[in-house]
mmCIF file of C-alpha atoms in Angstrom:
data_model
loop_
_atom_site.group_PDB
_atom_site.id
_atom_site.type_symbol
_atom_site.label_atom_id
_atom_site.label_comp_id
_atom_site.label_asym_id
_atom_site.label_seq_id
_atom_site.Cartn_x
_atom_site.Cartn_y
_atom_site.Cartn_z
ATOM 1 C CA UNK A 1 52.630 26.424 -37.210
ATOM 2 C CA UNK A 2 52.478 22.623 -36.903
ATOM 3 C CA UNK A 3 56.256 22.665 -35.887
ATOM 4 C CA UNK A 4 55.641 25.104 -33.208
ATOM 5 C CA UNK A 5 51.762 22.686 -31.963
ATOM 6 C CA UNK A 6 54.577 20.226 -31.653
ATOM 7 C CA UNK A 7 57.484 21.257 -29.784
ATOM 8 C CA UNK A 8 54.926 22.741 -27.266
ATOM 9 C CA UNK A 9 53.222 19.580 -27.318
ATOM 10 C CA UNK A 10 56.235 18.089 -26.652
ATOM 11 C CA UNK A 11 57.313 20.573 -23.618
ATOM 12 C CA UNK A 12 54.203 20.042 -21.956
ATOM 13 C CA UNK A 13 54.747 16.266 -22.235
ATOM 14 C CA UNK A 14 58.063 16.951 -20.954
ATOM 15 C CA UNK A 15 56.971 18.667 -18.053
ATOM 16 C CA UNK A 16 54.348 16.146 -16.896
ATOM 17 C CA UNK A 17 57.282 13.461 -17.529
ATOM 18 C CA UNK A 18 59.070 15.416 -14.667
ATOM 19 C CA UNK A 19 56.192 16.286 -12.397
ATOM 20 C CA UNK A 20 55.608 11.952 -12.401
ATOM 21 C CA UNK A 21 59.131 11.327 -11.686
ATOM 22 C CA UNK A 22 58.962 13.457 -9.048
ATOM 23 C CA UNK A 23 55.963 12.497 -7.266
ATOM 24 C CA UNK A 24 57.180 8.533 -7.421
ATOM 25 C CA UNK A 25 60.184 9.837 -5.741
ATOM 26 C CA UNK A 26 60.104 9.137 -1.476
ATOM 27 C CA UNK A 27 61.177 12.412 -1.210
ATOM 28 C CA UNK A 28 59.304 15.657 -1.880
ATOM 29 C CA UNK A 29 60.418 19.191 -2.261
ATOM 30 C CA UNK A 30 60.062 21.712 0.793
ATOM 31 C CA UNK A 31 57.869 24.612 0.001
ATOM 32 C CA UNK A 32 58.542 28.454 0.880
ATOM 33 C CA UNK A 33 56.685 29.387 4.342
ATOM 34 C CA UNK A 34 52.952 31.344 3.556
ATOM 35 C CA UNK A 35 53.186 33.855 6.242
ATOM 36 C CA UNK A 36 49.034 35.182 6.812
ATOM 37 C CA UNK A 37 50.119 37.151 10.239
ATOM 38 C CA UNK A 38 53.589 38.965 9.679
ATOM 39 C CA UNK A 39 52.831 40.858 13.011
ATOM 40 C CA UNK A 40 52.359 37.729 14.941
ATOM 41 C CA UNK A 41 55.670 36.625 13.366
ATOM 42 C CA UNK A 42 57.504 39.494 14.398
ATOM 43 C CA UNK A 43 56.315 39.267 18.023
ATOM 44 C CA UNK A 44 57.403 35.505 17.714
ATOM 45 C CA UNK A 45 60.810 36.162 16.628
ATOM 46 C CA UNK A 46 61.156 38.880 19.278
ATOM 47 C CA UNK A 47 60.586 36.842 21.376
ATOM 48 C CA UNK A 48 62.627 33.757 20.168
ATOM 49 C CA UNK A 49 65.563 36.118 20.581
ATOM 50 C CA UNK A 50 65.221 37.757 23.940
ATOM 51 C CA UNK A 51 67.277 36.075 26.718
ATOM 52 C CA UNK A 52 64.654 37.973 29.357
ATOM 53 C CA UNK A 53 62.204 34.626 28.961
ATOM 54 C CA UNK A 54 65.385 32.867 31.080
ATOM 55 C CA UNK A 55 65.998 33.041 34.464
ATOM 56 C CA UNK A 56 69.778 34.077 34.261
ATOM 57 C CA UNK A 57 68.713 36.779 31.578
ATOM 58 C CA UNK A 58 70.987 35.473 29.156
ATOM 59 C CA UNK A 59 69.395 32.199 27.660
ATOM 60 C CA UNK A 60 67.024 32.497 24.634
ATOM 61 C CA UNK A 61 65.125 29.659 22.093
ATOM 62 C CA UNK A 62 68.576 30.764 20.006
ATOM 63 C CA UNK A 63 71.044 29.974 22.601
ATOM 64 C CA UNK A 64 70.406 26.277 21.789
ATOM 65 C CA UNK A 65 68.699 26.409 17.951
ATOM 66 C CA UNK A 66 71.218 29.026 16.927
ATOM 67 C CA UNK A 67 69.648 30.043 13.204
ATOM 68 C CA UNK A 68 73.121 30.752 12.374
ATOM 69 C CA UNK A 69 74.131 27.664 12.864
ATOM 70 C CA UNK A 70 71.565 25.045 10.812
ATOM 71 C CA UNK A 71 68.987 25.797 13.622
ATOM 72 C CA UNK A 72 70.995 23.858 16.558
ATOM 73 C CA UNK A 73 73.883 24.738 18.173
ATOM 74 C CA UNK A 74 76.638 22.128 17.295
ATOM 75 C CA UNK A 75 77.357 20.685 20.871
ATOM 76 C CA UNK A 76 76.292 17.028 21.982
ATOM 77 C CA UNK A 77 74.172 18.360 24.428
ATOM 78 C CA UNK A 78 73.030 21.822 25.429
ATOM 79 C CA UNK A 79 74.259 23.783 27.879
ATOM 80 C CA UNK A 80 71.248 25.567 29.899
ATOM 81 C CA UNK A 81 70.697 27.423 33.310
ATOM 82 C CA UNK A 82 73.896 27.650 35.703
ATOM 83 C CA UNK A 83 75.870 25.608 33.044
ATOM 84 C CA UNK A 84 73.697 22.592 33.264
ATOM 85 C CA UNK A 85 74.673 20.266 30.284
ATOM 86 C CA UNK A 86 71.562 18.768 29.194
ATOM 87 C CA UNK A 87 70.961 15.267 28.656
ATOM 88 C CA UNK A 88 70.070 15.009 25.164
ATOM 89 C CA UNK A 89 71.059 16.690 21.905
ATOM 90 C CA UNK A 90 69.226 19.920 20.222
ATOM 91 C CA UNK A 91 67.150 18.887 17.685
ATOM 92 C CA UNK A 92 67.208 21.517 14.446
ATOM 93 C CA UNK A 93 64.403 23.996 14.433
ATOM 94 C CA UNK A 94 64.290 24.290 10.945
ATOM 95 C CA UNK A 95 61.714 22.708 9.141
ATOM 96 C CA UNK A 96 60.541 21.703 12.512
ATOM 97 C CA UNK A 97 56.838 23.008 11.829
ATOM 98 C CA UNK A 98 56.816 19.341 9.263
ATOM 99 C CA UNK A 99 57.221 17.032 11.911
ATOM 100 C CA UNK A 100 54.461 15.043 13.287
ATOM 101 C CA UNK A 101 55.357 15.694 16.857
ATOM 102 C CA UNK A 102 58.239 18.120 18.716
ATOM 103 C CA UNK A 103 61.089 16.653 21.069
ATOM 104 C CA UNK A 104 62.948 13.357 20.521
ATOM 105 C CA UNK A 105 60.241 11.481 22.383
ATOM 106 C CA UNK A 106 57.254 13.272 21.025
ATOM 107 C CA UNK A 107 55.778 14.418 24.127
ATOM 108 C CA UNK A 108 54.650 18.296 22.580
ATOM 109 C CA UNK A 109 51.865 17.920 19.715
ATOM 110 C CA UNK A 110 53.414 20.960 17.858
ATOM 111 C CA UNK A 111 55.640 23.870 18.503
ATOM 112 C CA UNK A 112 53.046 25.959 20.265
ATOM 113 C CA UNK A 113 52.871 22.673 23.295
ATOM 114 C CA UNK A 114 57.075 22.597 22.633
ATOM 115 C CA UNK A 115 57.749 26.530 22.995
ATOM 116 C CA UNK A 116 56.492 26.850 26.669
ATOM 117 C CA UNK A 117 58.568 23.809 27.884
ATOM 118 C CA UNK A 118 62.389 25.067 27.842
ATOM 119 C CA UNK A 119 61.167 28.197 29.780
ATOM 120 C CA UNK A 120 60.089 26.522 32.803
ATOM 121 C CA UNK A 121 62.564 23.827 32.351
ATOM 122 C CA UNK A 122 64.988 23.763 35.489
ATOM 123 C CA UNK A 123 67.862 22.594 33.376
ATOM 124 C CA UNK A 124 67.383 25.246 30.378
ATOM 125 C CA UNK A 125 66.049 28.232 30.860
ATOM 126 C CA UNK A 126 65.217 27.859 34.457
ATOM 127 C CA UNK A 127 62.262 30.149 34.481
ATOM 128 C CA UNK A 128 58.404 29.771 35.093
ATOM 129 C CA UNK A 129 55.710 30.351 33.428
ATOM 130 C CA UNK A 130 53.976 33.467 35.910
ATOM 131 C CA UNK A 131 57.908 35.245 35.755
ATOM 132 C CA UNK A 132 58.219 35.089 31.755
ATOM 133 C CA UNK A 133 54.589 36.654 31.440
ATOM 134 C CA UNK A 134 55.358 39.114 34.471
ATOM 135 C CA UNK A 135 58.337 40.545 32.727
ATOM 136 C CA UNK A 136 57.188 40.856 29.247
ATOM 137 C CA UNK A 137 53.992 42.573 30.924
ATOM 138 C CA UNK A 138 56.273 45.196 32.419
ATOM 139 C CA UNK A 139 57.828 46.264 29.206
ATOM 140 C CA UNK A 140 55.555 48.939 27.062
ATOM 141 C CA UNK A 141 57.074 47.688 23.665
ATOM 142 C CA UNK A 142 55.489 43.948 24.155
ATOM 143 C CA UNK A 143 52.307 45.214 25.615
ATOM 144 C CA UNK A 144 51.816 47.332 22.765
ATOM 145 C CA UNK A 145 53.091 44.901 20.198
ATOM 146 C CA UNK A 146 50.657 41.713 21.685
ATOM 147 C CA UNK A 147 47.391 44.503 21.407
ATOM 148 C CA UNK A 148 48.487 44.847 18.227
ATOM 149 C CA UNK A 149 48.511 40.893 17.521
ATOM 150 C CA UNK A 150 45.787 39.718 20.193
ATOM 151 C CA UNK A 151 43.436 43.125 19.779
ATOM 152 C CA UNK A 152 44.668 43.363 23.539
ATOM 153 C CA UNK A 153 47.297 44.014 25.764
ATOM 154 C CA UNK A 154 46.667 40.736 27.757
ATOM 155 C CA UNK A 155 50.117 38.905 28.282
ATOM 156 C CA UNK A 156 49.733 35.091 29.176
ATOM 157 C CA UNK A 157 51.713 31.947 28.015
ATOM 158 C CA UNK A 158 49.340 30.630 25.716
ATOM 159 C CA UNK A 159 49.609 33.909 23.392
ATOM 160 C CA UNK A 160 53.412 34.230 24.075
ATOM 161 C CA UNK A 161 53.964 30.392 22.933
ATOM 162 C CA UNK A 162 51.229 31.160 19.552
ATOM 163 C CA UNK A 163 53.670 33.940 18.547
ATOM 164 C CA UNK A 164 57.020 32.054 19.147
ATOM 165 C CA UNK A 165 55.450 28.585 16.893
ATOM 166 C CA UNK A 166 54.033 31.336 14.032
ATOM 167 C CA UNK A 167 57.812 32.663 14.087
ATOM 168 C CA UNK A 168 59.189 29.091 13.533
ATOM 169 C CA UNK A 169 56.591 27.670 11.047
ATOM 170 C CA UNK A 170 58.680 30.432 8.969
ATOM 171 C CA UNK A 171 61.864 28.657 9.463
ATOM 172 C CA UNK A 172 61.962 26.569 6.379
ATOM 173 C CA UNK A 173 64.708 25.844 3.897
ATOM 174 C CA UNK A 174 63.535 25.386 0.365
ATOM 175 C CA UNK A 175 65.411 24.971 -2.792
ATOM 176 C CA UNK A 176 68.081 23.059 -1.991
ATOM 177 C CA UNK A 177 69.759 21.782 -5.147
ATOM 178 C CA UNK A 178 68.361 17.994 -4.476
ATOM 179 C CA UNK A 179 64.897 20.225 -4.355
ATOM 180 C CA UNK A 180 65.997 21.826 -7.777
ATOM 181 C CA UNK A 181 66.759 18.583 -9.204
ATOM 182 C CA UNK A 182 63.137 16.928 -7.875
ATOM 183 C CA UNK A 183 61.650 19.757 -9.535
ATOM 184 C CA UNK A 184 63.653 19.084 -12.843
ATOM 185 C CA UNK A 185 66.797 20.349 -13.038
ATOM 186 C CA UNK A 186 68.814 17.283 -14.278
ATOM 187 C CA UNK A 187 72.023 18.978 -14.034
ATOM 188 C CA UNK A 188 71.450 20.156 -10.198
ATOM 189 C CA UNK A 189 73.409 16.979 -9.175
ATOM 190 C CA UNK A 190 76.866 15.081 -9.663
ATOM 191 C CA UNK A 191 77.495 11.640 -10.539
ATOM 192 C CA UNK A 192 78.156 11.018 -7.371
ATOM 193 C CA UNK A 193 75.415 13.141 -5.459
ATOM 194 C CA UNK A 194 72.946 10.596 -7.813
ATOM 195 C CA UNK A 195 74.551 7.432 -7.124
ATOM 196 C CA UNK A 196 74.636 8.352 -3.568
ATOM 197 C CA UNK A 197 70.961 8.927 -3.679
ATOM 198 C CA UNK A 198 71.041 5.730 -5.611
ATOM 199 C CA UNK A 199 72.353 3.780 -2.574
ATOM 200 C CA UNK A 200 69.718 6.246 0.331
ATOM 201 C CA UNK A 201 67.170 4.217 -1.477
ATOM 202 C CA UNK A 202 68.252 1.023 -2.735
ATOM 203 C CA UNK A 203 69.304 0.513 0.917
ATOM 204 C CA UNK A 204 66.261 1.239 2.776
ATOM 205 C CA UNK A 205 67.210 4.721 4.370
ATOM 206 C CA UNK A 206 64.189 5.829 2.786
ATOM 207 C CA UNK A 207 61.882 3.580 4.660
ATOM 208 C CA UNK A 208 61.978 5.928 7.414
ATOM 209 C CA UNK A 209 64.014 9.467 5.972
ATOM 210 C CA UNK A 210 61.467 10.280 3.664
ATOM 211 C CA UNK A 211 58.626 13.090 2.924
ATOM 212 C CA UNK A 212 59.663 16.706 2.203
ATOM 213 C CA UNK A 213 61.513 17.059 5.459
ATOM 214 C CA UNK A 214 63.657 13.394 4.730
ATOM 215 C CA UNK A 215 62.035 12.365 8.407
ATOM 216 C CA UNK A 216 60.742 13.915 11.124
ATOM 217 C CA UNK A 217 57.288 11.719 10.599
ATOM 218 C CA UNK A 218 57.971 8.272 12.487
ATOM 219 C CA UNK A 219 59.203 6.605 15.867
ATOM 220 C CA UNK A 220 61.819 4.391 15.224
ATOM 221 C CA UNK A 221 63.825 2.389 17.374
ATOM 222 C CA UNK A 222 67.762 3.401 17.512
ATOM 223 C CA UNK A 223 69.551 -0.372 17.092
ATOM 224 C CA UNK A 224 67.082 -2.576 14.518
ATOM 225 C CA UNK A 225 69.607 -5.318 13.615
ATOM 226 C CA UNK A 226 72.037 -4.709 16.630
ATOM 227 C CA UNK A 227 71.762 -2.901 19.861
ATOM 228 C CA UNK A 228 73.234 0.883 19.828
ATOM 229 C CA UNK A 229 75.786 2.026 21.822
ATOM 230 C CA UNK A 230 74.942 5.601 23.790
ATOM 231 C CA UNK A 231 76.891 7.522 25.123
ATOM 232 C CA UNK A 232 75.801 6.655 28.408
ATOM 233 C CA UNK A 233 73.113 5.609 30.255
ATOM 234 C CA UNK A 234 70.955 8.452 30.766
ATOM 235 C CA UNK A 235 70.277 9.132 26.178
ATOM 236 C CA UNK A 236 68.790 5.703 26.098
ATOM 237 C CA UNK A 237 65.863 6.285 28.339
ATOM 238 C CA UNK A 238 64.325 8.371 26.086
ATOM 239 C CA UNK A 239 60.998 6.955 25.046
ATOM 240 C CA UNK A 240 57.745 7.545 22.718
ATOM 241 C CA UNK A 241 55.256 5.577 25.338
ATOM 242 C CA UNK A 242 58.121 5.906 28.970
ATOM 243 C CA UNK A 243 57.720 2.248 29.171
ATOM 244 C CA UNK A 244 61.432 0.603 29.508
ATOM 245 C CA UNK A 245 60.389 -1.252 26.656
ATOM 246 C CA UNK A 246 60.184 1.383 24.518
ATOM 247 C CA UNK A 247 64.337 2.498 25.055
ATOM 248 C CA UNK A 248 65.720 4.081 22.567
ATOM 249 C CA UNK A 249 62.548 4.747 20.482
ATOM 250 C CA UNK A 250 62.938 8.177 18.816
ATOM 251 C CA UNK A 251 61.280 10.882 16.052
ATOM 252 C CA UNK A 252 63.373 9.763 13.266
ATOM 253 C CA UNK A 253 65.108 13.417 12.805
ATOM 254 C CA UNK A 254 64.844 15.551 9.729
ATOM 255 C CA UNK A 255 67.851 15.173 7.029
ATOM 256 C CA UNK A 256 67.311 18.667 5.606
ATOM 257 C CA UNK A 257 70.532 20.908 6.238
ATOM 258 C CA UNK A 258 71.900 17.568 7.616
ATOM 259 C CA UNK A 259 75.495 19.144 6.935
ATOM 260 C CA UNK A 260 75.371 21.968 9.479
ATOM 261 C CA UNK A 261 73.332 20.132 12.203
ATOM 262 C CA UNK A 262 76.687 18.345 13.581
ATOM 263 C CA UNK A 263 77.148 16.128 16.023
ATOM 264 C CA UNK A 264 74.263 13.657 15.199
ATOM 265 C CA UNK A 265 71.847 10.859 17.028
ATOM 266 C CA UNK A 266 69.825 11.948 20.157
ATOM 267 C CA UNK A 267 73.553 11.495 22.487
ATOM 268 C CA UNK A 268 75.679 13.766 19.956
ATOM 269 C CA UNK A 269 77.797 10.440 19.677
ATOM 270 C CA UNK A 270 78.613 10.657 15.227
ATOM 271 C CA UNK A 271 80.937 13.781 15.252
ATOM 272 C CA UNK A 272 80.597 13.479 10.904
ATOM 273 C CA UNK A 273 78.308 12.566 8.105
ATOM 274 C CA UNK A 274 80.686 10.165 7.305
ATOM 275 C CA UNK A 275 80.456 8.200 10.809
ATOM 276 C CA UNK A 276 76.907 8.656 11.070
ATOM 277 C CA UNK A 277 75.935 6.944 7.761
ATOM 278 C CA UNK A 278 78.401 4.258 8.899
ATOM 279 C CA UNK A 279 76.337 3.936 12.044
ATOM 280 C CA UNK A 280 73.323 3.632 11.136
ATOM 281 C CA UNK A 281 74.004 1.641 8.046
ATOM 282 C CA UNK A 282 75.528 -0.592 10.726
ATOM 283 C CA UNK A 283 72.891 -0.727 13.558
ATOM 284 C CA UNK A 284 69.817 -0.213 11.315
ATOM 285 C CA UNK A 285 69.605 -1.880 8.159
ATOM 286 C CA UNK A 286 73.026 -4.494 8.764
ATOM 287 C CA UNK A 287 74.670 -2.836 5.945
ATOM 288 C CA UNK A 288 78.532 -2.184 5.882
ATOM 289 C CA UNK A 289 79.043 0.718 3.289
ATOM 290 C CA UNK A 290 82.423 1.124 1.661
ATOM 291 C CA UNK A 291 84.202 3.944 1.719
ATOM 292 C CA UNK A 292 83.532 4.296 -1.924
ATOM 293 C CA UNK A 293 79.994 4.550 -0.784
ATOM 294 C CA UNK A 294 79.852 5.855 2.360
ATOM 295 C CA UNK A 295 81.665 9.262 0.257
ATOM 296 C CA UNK A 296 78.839 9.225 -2.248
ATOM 297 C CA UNK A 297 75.844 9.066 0.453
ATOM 298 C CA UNK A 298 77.306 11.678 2.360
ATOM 299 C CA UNK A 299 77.867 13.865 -0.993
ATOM 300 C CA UNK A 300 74.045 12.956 -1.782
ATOM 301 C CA UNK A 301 73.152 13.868 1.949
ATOM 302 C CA UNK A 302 75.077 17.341 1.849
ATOM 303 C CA UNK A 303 72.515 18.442 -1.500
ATOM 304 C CA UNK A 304 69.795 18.850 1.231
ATOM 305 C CA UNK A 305 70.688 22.142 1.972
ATOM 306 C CA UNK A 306 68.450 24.616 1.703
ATOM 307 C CA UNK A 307 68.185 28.222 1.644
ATOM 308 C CA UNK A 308 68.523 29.275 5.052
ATOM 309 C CA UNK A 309 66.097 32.129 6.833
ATOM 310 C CA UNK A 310 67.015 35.301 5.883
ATOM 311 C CA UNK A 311 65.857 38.475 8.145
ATOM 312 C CA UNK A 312 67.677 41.033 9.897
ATOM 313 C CA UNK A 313 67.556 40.284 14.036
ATOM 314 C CA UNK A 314 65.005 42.044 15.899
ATOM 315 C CA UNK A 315 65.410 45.101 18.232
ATOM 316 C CA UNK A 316 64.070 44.252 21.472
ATOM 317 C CA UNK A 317 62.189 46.529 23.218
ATOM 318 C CA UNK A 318 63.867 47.904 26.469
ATOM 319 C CA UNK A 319 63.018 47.018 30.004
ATOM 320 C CA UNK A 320 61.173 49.035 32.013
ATOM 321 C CA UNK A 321 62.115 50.385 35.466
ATOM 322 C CA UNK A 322 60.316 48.217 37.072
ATOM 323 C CA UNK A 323 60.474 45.112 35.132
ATOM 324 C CA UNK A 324 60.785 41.987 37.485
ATOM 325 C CA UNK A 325 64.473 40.013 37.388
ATOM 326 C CA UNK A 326 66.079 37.731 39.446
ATOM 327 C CA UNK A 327 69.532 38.103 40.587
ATOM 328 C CA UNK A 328 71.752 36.164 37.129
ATOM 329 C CA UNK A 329 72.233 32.831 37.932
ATOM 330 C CA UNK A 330 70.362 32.856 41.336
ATOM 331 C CA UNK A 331 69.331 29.174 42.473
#
């Protein structure tokens, strides 16, 4: 009987062991999404699918944060309404819902404020505000879906943006195996996946990738110890406060799924993890890794993969007869 007091003793000891180590870590694990309105939800991911919120009737939220594809869509820069390329690079929208603000510059609050602005955007989706609630108003299956939500058939662009951000708070990625390893699974990581987290924090990446989302909750300037390089001239405008001052101050982005969100920075310029850990340590923190350990902070980097949505795409309701739609493509 004592034997057994002790090894439980000793388990529970264990455990809290692990929970300390974890919490002293700068990085904490994701948790799974709490979904309180799966109806709301479902409207929001009907509607971050349909293409009918664009002006060409062929651009949706997924053309450019493709959830098969780490939540962005792999090119420097979007391309939006009569093959406009945009002038900065799609953010991931997973794990989005944990930053402190939306858009490179932080100009939208959350994703409700960020979900109306690619709509009416003239370079994206090209559409306004009074067309996207007009068409969704004409089709029976969203009328009936939003009385079901809102207690009323009422279409307007505050409810339409409410449903799109409760679809993407879902978007998380949880138990990756760095997660699993926070958590206290020892074994979850290499050698190298360890010493390359070694060298994230000994370095200072964690000063400003850290939190459950590994960034996504500071402005940081792009070029600390020497000036970056964009692209061109048009990525480096991009400002927290719009004062010229303020160049190349960004939301430091989110490392989670870092692997599939390729090309990185806000101009698409790092085609690889490789290049982009050389960059920044380089420009930020006046570090030049070696190979050696530019391999193992990549291999570390690549553990922060999660476990990616799952759900089966929605059916969109049909068009009516009479539902309002400009000619594809019309200027």
């Amino acid at each position: 009987m004592r034997v057994r007091t002790l090894v439980i003793c000793l388990s529970i000891l264990g455990s809290s062991a692990l929970a300390s180590a974890a919490a002293d870590e700068p990085i904490a694990p994701i948790l799974p999404a709490k979904i309180t309105n799966p109806a709301m939800v479902e409207l929001g991911k009907k509607l971050y699918f349909d293409p009918r919120l664009s002006k060409s009737g062929f651009i949706s939220c997924n053309s450019c944060h493709n959830l098969s594809m780490g939540g962005s869509d792999n090119l420097k820069s979007s391309i939006g309404h009569n093959w406009q390329k945009g002038p900065i690079n799609s953010p991931t929208v997973l794990n989005s819902s944990l930053n402190l603000a939306q858009f490179w510059d932080g100009r939208a609050k959350d994703l409700k404020a960020q979900a109306g602005g690619p709509i009416a955007n003239p370079g994206e989706m090209a559409f306004t505000h009074e067309l996207a609630v007009a068409v969704l108003q004409s089709i029976p299956g969203y009328a009936a879906e939003f009385k079901q939500v809102f207690g009323s058939d009422k279409v307007d662009i505050d409810r339409i943006t409410q449903a799109i951000a409760a679809f993407e708070e879902t978007l998380v990625t949880p138990n990756s195996r760095f997660d699993q390893y926070l958590k206290g699974n020892r074994k979850a990581l290499s050698k190298a996946e360890l010493e390359g987290y070694a060298l994230f924090k000994d370095s200072g990446c964690v000063a400003c990738h850290n939190g459950s989302a590994v960034g996504g909750n500071s402005f940081q300037k792009m070029g600390v110890v020497e000036p970056y390089k964009a692209s061109s001239p048009a990525e480096g405008r991009v400002a927290v406060t719009g004062k010229d001052a303020d160049r190349f101050s960004f939301k430091v982005p989110t490392l989670r799924n870092v692997e599939l969100t390729y090309p990185y920075f806000h101009d698409g310029a790092a085609d690889t993890l490789s290049e982009a850990v050389d960059t920044m340590g380089r420009v930020q923190l006046g570090k030049k890794f070696s190979p050696e350990e530019n391999a193992k902070i990549v291999a570390f980097l690549k553990t922060l993969t999660g476990e990616q949505p799952s759900f089966k795409l929605p059916l969109l309701p049909p068009s009516a007869d009479k539902t309002p739609r400009p000619t594809p493509f019309e200027k």
